[in-house]
């Protein structure tokens, strides 16, 4: 009788252990499925791609930084933001100064860029003289717009070199 009781106890213990293990596994699977439907997995994947530089944006941004560095300009304080319509914006201070900065806008399509950039930087065609004082759009090509902005009264500090770096980076990436 004690042997039978021991066997029943061991079998019961094994069954409970297996059942609790399966329950935890099922909970993990359900949680992963919920993440898929709530787009959490997609957002995390996009973040991993941006951080590791495996998207097409990563090599372009690296090229831009290299072109600036060749001209004695260091892009610092990188920030990233996503727009509601799928556009991405990367911002950098120039040589660590918040007075001069670069914004790289990347849009889902060229049509989207040509629609949004004028709204952002040209005020839909009104007051062009005022707009050029506040912001200078340096280069636009394809889905990309590169913007140099300065709060200084004399923007010529970096204008020429930044424009050359932008054009060279765009040329290298479109070959």
mmCIF file of C-alpha atoms in Angstrom:
data_model
loop_
_atom_site.group_PDB
_atom_site.id
_atom_site.type_symbol
_atom_site.label_atom_id
_atom_site.label_comp_id
_atom_site.label_asym_id
_atom_site.label_seq_id
_atom_site.Cartn_x
_atom_site.Cartn_y
_atom_site.Cartn_z
ATOM 1 C CA UNK A 1 0.000 0.000 0.000
ATOM 2 C CA UNK A 2 2.732 2.602 0.806
ATOM 3 C CA UNK A 3 4.381 1.853 -2.555
ATOM 4 C CA UNK A 4 1.109 2.458 -4.361
ATOM 5 C CA UNK A 5 0.583 5.686 -2.441
ATOM 6 C CA UNK A 6 4.084 6.866 -3.390
ATOM 7 C CA UNK A 7 3.435 6.055 -7.032
ATOM 8 C CA UNK A 8 0.143 7.992 -6.957
ATOM 9 C CA UNK A 9 1.878 10.981 -5.293
ATOM 10 C CA UNK A 10 4.702 11.001 -7.860
ATOM 11 C CA UNK A 11 2.250 10.709 -10.760
ATOM 12 C CA UNK A 12 0.090 13.516 -9.354
ATOM 13 C CA UNK A 13 3.124 15.733 -8.774
ATOM 14 C CA UNK A 14 4.347 15.084 -12.326
ATOM 15 C CA UNK A 15 0.897 15.840 -13.786
ATOM 16 C CA UNK A 16 0.636 19.117 -11.842
ATOM 17 C CA UNK A 17 4.137 20.175 -12.889
ATOM 18 C CA UNK A 18 3.422 19.424 -16.549
ATOM 19 C CA UNK A 19 0.085 21.239 -16.416
ATOM 20 C CA UNK A 20 1.576 24.362 -14.838
ATOM 21 C CA UNK A 21 4.419 24.370 -17.381
ATOM 22 C CA UNK A 22 1.981 24.126 -20.273
ATOM 23 C CA UNK A 23 -0.123 26.908 -18.790
ATOM 24 C CA UNK A 24 2.870 29.247 -18.598
ATOM 25 C CA UNK A 25 3.833 28.391 -22.180
ATOM 26 C CA UNK A 26 0.308 29.059 -23.372
ATOM 27 C CA UNK A 27 0.339 32.421 -21.586
ATOM 28 C CA UNK A 28 3.597 33.371 -23.320
ATOM 29 C CA UNK A 29 2.223 32.367 -26.713
ATOM 30 C CA UNK A 30 -0.964 34.338 -26.078
ATOM 31 C CA UNK A 31 1.066 37.384 -24.997
ATOM 32 C CA UNK A 32 3.175 37.222 -28.188
ATOM 33 C CA UNK A 33 0.034 36.969 -30.316
ATOM 34 C CA UNK A 34 -1.459 39.997 -28.556
ATOM 35 C CA UNK A 35 1.767 41.922 -29.238
ATOM 36 C CA UNK A 36 1.409 41.121 -32.943
ATOM 37 C CA UNK A 37 -2.144 42.423 -33.082
ATOM 38 C CA UNK A 38 -1.345 45.554 -31.090
ATOM 39 C CA UNK A 39 1.662 46.286 -33.395
ATOM 40 C CA UNK A 40 4.014 46.199 -30.408
ATOM 41 C CA UNK A 41 6.194 43.590 -32.122
ATOM 42 C CA UNK A 42 6.404 45.695 -35.285
ATOM 43 C CA UNK A 43 7.367 48.814 -33.320
ATOM 44 C CA UNK A 44 10.027 46.910 -31.384
ATOM 45 C CA UNK A 45 11.404 45.449 -34.616
ATOM 46 C CA UNK A 46 11.549 48.880 -36.239
ATOM 47 C CA UNK A 47 13.339 50.272 -33.199
ATOM 48 C CA UNK A 48 15.883 47.428 -33.294
ATOM 49 C CA UNK A 49 16.465 48.067 -37.007
ATOM 50 C CA UNK A 50 16.973 51.804 -36.476
ATOM 51 C CA UNK A 51 19.332 51.251 -33.586
ATOM 52 C CA UNK A 52 21.399 48.665 -35.437
ATOM 53 C CA UNK A 53 21.392 50.658 -38.677
ATOM 54 C CA UNK A 54 20.154 47.794 -40.857
ATOM 55 C CA UNK A 55 17.503 49.853 -42.656
ATOM 56 C CA UNK A 56 18.433 51.870 -45.736
ATOM 57 C CA UNK A 57 18.364 54.966 -43.535
ATOM 58 C CA UNK A 58 21.269 53.677 -41.425
ATOM 59 C CA UNK A 59 23.821 53.602 -44.263
ATOM 60 C CA UNK A 60 22.607 56.971 -45.585
ATOM 61 C CA UNK A 61 22.948 58.636 -42.177
ATOM 62 C CA UNK A 62 26.383 57.076 -41.735
ATOM 63 C CA UNK A 63 27.415 58.434 -45.152
ATOM 64 C CA UNK A 64 26.099 61.886 -44.252
ATOM 65 C CA UNK A 65 28.071 61.893 -40.988
ATOM 66 C CA UNK A 66 31.233 60.823 -42.855
ATOM 67 C CA UNK A 67 30.791 63.569 -45.472
ATOM 68 C CA UNK A 68 30.315 66.175 -42.738
ATOM 69 C CA UNK A 69 33.303 64.869 -40.792
ATOM 70 C CA UNK A 70 35.497 65.245 -43.926
ATOM 71 C CA UNK A 71 34.580 68.935 -43.879
ATOM 72 C CA UNK A 72 35.334 69.435 -40.179
ATOM 73 C CA UNK A 73 31.689 69.282 -39.124
ATOM 74 C CA UNK A 74 30.571 66.885 -36.420
ATOM 75 C CA UNK A 75 26.894 65.951 -36.204
ATOM 76 C CA UNK A 76 25.991 65.402 -32.531
ATOM 77 C CA UNK A 77 22.953 64.939 -30.270
ATOM 78 C CA UNK A 78 21.049 62.678 -32.661
ATOM 79 C CA UNK A 79 17.306 62.493 -32.105
ATOM 80 C CA UNK A 80 14.714 60.539 -34.024
ATOM 81 C CA UNK A 81 11.001 61.041 -34.564
ATOM 82 C CA UNK A 82 8.222 59.461 -36.610
ATOM 83 C CA UNK A 83 5.472 61.421 -38.319
ATOM 84 C CA UNK A 84 1.858 60.339 -38.523
ATOM 85 C CA UNK A 85 2.097 59.641 -42.246
ATOM 86 C CA UNK A 86 5.144 57.377 -42.160
ATOM 87 C CA UNK A 87 7.888 59.975 -42.443
ATOM 88 C CA UNK A 88 11.029 59.773 -40.325
ATOM 89 C CA UNK A 89 13.091 62.716 -39.108
ATOM 90 C CA UNK A 90 16.615 62.609 -37.719
ATOM 91 C CA UNK A 91 17.972 65.768 -36.058
ATOM 92 C CA UNK A 92 21.573 66.664 -35.245
ATOM 93 C CA UNK A 93 23.332 69.610 -33.663
ATOM 94 C CA UNK A 94 26.298 70.892 -35.638
ATOM 95 C CA UNK A 95 29.515 70.663 -33.625
ATOM 96 C CA UNK A 96 27.472 70.334 -30.431
ATOM 97 C CA UNK A 97 25.793 73.750 -30.760
ATOM 98 C CA UNK A 98 22.020 74.070 -30.567
ATOM 99 C CA UNK A 99 22.294 77.270 -32.630
ATOM 100 C CA UNK A 100 23.022 75.271 -35.786
ATOM 101 C CA UNK A 101 21.347 71.996 -36.597
ATOM 102 C CA UNK A 102 20.500 69.607 -39.387
ATOM 103 C CA UNK A 103 17.251 67.733 -39.917
ATOM 104 C CA UNK A 104 17.064 64.777 -42.282
ATOM 105 C CA UNK A 105 13.484 64.060 -43.372
ATOM 106 C CA UNK A 106 12.769 60.729 -45.056
ATOM 107 C CA UNK A 107 9.299 60.193 -46.514
ATOM 108 C CA UNK A 108 7.522 57.071 -47.783
ATOM 109 C CA UNK A 109 7.452 58.544 -51.307
ATOM 110 C CA UNK A 110 8.697 61.496 -53.319
ATOM 111 C CA UNK A 111 5.114 62.707 -53.696
ATOM 112 C CA UNK A 112 4.722 62.778 -49.925
ATOM 113 C CA UNK A 113 7.967 64.769 -49.581
ATOM 114 C CA UNK A 114 6.942 67.320 -52.219
ATOM 115 C CA UNK A 115 3.624 67.765 -50.429
ATOM 116 C CA UNK A 116 4.932 68.068 -46.864
ATOM 117 C CA UNK A 117 8.206 69.993 -47.127
ATOM 118 C CA UNK A 118 6.543 73.176 -48.444
ATOM 119 C CA UNK A 119 4.046 72.990 -45.589
ATOM 120 C CA UNK A 120 6.838 72.643 -43.030
ATOM 121 C CA UNK A 121 9.377 75.126 -44.352
ATOM 122 C CA UNK A 122 7.829 77.384 -46.943
ATOM 123 C CA UNK A 123 4.501 78.249 -45.366
ATOM 124 C CA UNK A 124 2.527 77.159 -48.425
ATOM 125 C CA UNK A 125 4.101 79.876 -50.575
ATOM 126 C CA UNK A 126 3.398 82.936 -48.426
ATOM 127 C CA UNK A 127 6.019 85.385 -47.154
ATOM 128 C CA UNK A 128 9.033 83.850 -48.909
ATOM 129 C CA UNK A 129 11.516 86.504 -47.698
ATOM 130 C CA UNK A 130 10.664 85.832 -44.059
ATOM 131 C CA UNK A 131 10.768 82.065 -44.530
ATOM 132 C CA UNK A 132 14.293 82.072 -45.990
ATOM 133 C CA UNK A 133 15.552 83.976 -42.948
ATOM 134 C CA UNK A 134 14.133 81.434 -40.542
ATOM 135 C CA UNK A 135 14.946 78.169 -42.288
ATOM 136 C CA UNK A 136 16.988 77.071 -45.251
ATOM 137 C CA UNK A 137 16.120 73.867 -47.090
ATOM 138 C CA UNK A 138 19.435 72.819 -48.490
ATOM 139 C CA UNK A 139 18.750 69.695 -50.569
ATOM 140 C CA UNK A 140 15.771 67.645 -51.682
ATOM 141 C CA UNK A 141 15.982 64.496 -53.745
ATOM 142 C CA UNK A 142 13.689 61.510 -54.095
ATOM 143 C CA UNK A 143 12.134 60.721 -50.731
ATOM 144 C CA UNK A 144 14.725 62.731 -48.777
ATOM 145 C CA UNK A 145 14.982 66.358 -47.697
ATOM 146 C CA UNK A 146 18.014 67.656 -45.810
ATOM 147 C CA UNK A 147 17.530 70.898 -43.908
ATOM 148 C CA UNK A 148 20.138 73.155 -42.316
ATOM 149 C CA UNK A 149 18.715 75.578 -39.779
ATOM 150 C CA UNK A 150 20.462 78.242 -37.778
ATOM 151 C CA UNK A 151 19.336 80.716 -35.149
ATOM 152 C CA UNK A 152 22.343 82.901 -35.937
ATOM 153 C CA UNK A 153 21.928 86.059 -37.966
ATOM 154 C CA UNK A 154 24.730 84.945 -40.306
ATOM 155 C CA UNK A 155 23.999 81.436 -41.568
ATOM 156 C CA UNK A 156 27.085 81.312 -43.754
ATOM 157 C CA UNK A 157 29.092 79.624 -40.973
ATOM 158 C CA UNK A 158 28.167 76.167 -42.237
ATOM 159 C CA UNK A 159 25.887 76.716 -45.250
ATOM 160 C CA UNK A 160 28.423 75.983 -47.982
ATOM 161 C CA UNK A 161 30.052 72.965 -46.311
ATOM 162 C CA UNK A 162 26.743 71.439 -45.192
ATOM 163 C CA UNK A 163 25.278 71.822 -48.687
ATOM 164 C CA UNK A 164 28.329 70.103 -50.197
ATOM 165 C CA UNK A 165 28.104 67.280 -47.628
ATOM 166 C CA UNK A 166 24.376 66.817 -48.319
ATOM 167 C CA UNK A 167 24.873 66.673 -52.085
ATOM 168 C CA UNK A 168 27.791 64.249 -51.802
ATOM 169 C CA UNK A 169 25.861 61.955 -49.427
ATOM 170 C CA UNK A 170 22.832 61.952 -51.745
ATOM 171 C CA UNK A 171 25.050 61.265 -54.766
ATOM 172 C CA UNK A 172 26.767 58.340 -53.026
ATOM 173 C CA UNK A 173 23.469 56.793 -51.967
ATOM 174 C CA UNK A 174 21.777 57.124 -55.368
ATOM 175 C CA UNK A 175 24.571 55.467 -57.364
#
